[in-house]
Coordinates of C-alpha atoms in Angstrom, one line a residue:
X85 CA 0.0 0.0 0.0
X86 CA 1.8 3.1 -1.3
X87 CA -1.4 5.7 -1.0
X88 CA -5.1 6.5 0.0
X89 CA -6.0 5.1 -3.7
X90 CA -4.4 1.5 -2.7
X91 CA -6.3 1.7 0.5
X92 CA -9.4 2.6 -1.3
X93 CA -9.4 -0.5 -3.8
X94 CA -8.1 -2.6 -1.0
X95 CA -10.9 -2.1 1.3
X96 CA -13.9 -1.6 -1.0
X97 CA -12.6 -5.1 -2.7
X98 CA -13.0 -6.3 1.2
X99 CA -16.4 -4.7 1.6
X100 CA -15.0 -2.1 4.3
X101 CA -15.4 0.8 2.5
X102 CA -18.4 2.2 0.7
X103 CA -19.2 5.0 -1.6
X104 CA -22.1 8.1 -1.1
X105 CA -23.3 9.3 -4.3
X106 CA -26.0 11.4 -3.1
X107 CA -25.2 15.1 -2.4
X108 CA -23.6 16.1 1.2
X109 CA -23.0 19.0 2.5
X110 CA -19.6 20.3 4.0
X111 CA -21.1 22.3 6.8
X112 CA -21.5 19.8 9.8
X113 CA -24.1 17.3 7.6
X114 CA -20.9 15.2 6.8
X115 CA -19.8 15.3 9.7
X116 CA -22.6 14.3 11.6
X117 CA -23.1 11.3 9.5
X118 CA -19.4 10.1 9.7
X119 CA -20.0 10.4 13.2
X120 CA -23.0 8.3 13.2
X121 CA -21.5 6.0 11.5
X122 CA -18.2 5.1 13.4
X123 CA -20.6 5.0 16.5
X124 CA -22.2 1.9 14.8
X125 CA -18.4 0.8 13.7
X126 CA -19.5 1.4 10.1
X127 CA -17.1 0.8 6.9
X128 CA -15.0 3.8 5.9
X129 CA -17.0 6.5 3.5
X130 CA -16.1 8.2 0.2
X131 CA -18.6 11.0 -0.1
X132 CA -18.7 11.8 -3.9
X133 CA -20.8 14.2 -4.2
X134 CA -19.8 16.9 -2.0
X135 CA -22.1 20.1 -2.2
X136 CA -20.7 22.7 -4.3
X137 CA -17.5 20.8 -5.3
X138 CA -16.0 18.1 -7.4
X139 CA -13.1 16.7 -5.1
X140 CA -14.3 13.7 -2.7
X141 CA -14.1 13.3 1.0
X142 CA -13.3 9.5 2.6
X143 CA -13.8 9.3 6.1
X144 CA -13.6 6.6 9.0
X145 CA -10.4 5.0 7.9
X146 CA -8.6 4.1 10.9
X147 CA -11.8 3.6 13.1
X148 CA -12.0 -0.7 12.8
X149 CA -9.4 -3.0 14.0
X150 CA -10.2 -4.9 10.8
X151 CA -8.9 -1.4 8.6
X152 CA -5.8 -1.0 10.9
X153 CA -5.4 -4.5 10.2
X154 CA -5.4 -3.9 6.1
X155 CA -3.3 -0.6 6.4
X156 CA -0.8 -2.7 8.6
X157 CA -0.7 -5.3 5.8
X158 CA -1.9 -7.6 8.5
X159 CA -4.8 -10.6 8.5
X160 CA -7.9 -9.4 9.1
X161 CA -8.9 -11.2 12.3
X162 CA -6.0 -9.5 14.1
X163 CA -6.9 -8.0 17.7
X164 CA -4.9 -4.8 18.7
X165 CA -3.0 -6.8 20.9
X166 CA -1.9 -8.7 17.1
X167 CA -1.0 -5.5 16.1
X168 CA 0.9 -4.1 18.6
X169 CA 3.0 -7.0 18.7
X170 CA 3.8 -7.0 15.0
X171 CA 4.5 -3.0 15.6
X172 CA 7.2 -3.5 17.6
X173 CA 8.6 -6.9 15.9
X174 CA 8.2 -5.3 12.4
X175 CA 9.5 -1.6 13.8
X176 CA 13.0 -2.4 15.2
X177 CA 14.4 -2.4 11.4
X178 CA 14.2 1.2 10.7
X179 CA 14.3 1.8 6.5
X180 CA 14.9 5.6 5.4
X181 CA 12.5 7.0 2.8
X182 CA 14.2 6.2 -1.1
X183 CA 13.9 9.6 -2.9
X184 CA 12.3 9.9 -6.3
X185 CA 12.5 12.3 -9.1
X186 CA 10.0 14.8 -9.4
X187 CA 8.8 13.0 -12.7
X188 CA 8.0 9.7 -10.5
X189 CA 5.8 11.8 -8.1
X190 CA 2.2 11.9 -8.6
X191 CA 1.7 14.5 -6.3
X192 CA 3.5 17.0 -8.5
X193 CA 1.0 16.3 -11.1
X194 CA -0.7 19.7 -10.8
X195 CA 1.5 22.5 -9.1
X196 CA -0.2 25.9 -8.4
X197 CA 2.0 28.8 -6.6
X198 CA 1.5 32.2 -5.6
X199 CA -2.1 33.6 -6.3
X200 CA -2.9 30.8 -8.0
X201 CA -3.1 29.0 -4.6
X202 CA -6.5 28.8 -3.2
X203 CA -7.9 26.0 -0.2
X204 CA -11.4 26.9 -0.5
X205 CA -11.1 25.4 -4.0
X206 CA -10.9 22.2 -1.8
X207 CA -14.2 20.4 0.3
X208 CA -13.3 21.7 3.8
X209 CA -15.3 20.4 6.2
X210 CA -17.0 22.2 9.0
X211 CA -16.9 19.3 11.7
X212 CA -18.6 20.3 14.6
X213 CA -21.4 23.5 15.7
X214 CA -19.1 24.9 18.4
X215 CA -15.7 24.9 15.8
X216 CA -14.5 28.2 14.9
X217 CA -14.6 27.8 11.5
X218 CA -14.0 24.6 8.9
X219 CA -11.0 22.6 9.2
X220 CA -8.5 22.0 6.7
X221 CA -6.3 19.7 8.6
X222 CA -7.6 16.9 10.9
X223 CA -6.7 13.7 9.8
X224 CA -3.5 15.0 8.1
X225 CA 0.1 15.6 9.0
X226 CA 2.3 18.1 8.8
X227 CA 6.1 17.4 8.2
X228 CA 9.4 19.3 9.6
X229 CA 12.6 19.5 10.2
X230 CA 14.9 20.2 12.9
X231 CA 17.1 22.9 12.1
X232 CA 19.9 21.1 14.0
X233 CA 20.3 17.9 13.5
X234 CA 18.0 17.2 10.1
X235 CA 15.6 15.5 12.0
X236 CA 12.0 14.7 9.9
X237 CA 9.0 14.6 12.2
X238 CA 5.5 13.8 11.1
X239 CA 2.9 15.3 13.7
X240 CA -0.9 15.1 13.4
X241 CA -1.8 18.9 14.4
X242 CA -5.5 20.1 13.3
X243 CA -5.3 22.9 11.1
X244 CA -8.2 25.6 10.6
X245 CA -9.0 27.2 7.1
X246 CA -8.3 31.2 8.0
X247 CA -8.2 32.5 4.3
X248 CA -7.3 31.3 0.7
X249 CA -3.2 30.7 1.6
X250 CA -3.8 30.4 5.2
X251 CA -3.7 28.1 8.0
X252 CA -4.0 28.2 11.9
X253 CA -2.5 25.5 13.7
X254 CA -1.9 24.3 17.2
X255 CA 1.4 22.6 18.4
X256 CA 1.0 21.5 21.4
X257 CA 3.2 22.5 23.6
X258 CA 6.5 19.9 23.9
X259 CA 5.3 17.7 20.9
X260 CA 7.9 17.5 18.3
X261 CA 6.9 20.0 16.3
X262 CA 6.8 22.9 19.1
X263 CA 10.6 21.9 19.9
X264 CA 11.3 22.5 16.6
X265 CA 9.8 26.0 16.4
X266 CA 11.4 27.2 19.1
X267 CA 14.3 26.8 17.7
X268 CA 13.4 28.6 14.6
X269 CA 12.1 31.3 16.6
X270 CA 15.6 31.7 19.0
X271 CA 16.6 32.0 15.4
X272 CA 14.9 34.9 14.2
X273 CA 13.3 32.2 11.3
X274 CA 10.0 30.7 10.3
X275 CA 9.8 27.0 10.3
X276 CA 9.1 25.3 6.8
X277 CA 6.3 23.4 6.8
X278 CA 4.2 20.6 4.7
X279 CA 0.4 19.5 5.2
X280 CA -0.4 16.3 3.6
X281 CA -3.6 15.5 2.9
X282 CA -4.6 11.9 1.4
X283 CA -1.4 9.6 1.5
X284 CA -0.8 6.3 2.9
X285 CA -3.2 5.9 6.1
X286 CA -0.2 4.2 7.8
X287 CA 2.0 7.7 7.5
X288 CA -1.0 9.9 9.4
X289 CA -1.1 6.9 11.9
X290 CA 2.5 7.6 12.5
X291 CA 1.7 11.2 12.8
X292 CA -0.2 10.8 15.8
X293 CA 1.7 7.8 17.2
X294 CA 4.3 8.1 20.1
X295 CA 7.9 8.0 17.5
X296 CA 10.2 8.6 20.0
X297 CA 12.4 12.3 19.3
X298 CA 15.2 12.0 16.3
X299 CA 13.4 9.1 14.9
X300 CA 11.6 10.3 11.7
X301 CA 8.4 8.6 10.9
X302 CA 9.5 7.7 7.8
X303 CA 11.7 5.5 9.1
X304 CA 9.2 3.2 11.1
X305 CA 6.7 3.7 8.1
X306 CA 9.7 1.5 6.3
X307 CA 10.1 -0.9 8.7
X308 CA 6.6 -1.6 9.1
X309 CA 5.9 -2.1 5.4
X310 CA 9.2 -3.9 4.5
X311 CA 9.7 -1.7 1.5
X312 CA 11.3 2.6 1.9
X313 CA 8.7 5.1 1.5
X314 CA 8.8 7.0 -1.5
X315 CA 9.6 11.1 -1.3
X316 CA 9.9 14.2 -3.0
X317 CA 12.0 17.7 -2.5
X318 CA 9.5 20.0 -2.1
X319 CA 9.2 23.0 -4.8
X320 CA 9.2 25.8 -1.8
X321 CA 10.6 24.2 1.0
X322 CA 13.3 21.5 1.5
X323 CA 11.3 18.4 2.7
X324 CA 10.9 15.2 2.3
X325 CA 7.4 14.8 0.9
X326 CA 5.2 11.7 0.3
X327 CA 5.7 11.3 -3.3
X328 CA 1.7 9.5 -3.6
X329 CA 0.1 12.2 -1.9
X330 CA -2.6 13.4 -3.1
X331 CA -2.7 17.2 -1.7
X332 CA 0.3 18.6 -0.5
X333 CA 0.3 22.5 1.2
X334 CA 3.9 24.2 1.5
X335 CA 4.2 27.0 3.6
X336 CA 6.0 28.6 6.9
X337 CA 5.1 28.8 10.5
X338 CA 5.9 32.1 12.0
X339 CA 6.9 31.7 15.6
X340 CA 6.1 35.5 16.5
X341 CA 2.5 35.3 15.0
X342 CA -0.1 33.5 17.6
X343 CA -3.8 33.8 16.9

């Protein structure tokens, strides 16, 4: 499994994963019934008719045993115990990513810069009635790099839609990626940053896993698929980036600027 399209295939082909045709709408209706439906430990969705746009939204895909299972590559009657111990067999053999050339890398099938970038051209999703606004980023990641040592980090951090090229986030405070603005910010920089949206589900599960510090996600991502993971240089910032990903948001953090 190399992206969200391989997980797609895999677990419709199981019968984990099924399609909604009819229309949905972005503000809280989706939502409410992916909700509903992980309470009832439902299959993962691919809304396909989103109101007012063309891109899809899947949702529910780490929610079962049975999909963590099929994103570990693992039988499908495994318990969590199953997977935990496969985890830390399979993890000890750490694989850095293999990078590709930028021809290789789907995700820079379509690249827009400058005023050309827009996120409310995407389905943003307003998630719940109390949320401040719709949010880009939830089951995403976000990568960066320590500007000491080279370090890679993967971190799940929700991200809210603010305008057309901007994002709020929250780093909570001594996760890997707040000790790694701080550093940017003692020197005078902004921190380069990449949000990945719709990639392997085993790299977001990484995201908001417990990788211990100077151990890039990447790495265990290799080990526990037996096979590198596949990256790109960025075209604005120097990061590794998921070469299969389907949208991929380059920007900077500024360490002075809190909302």
């Amino acid at each position: 499994m190399k992206n969200m399209r391989d997980f797609i295939s895999k677990a419709e082909s199981e019968g984990i994963l099924k399609r909604i045709k009819v229309e949905v709408d972005w503000d809280l209706e989706l939502s409410h019934i992916a909700k509903l439906n992980e309470e009832e430990k439902g299959p993962a969705l691919l809304f396909e008719n989103v109101k007012g746009y063309d891109s899809p939204i899947i949702t529910s895909v780490c929610t079962t045993t049975e999909r963590l299972a099929l994103i570990m590559g693992q039988p499908k009657e495994s318990t969590l115990v199953d997977l935990y111990n496969e985890w830390a067999r399979l993890g000890e053999n750490l694989t850095p990513p293999k990078w590709v050339d930028a021809a290789d890398a789907p995700c820079k099938e379509n690249i827009l810069m400058g005023d050309e970038v827009d996120l409310f051209k995407f389905p943003v999703p307003k998630f719940y009635p109390l949320d401040g606004g719709r949010f880009y980023g939830t089951a995403h990641f976000i990568v960066s790099k320590d500007p000491e040592s080279g370090w890679i980090n993967l971190g799940t951090y929700r991200s809210q839609l603010l305008e057309k090229n901007k994002l709020g986030t929250q780093f909570i405070k001594g996760k890997h990626a707040d000790i790694m603005l701080k550093k940017y910010q003692a020197m005078g920089k902004p921190m380069p940053v990449a949000s990945i949206v719709g990639c392997d589900p085993l790299l977001f599960i990484l995201g908001a896993a417990r990788v211990s510090a100077f151990v890039s996600e990447y790495d265990v991502a290799g080990a526990l698929r037996g096979e590198a993971v596949e990256v790109v240089k960025g075209e604005t910032v120097d990061l590794p980036i998921p070469a299969h990903a389907e949208i991929v948001v380059e920007g900077e953090v500024d360490a002075d600027k809190f909302m």
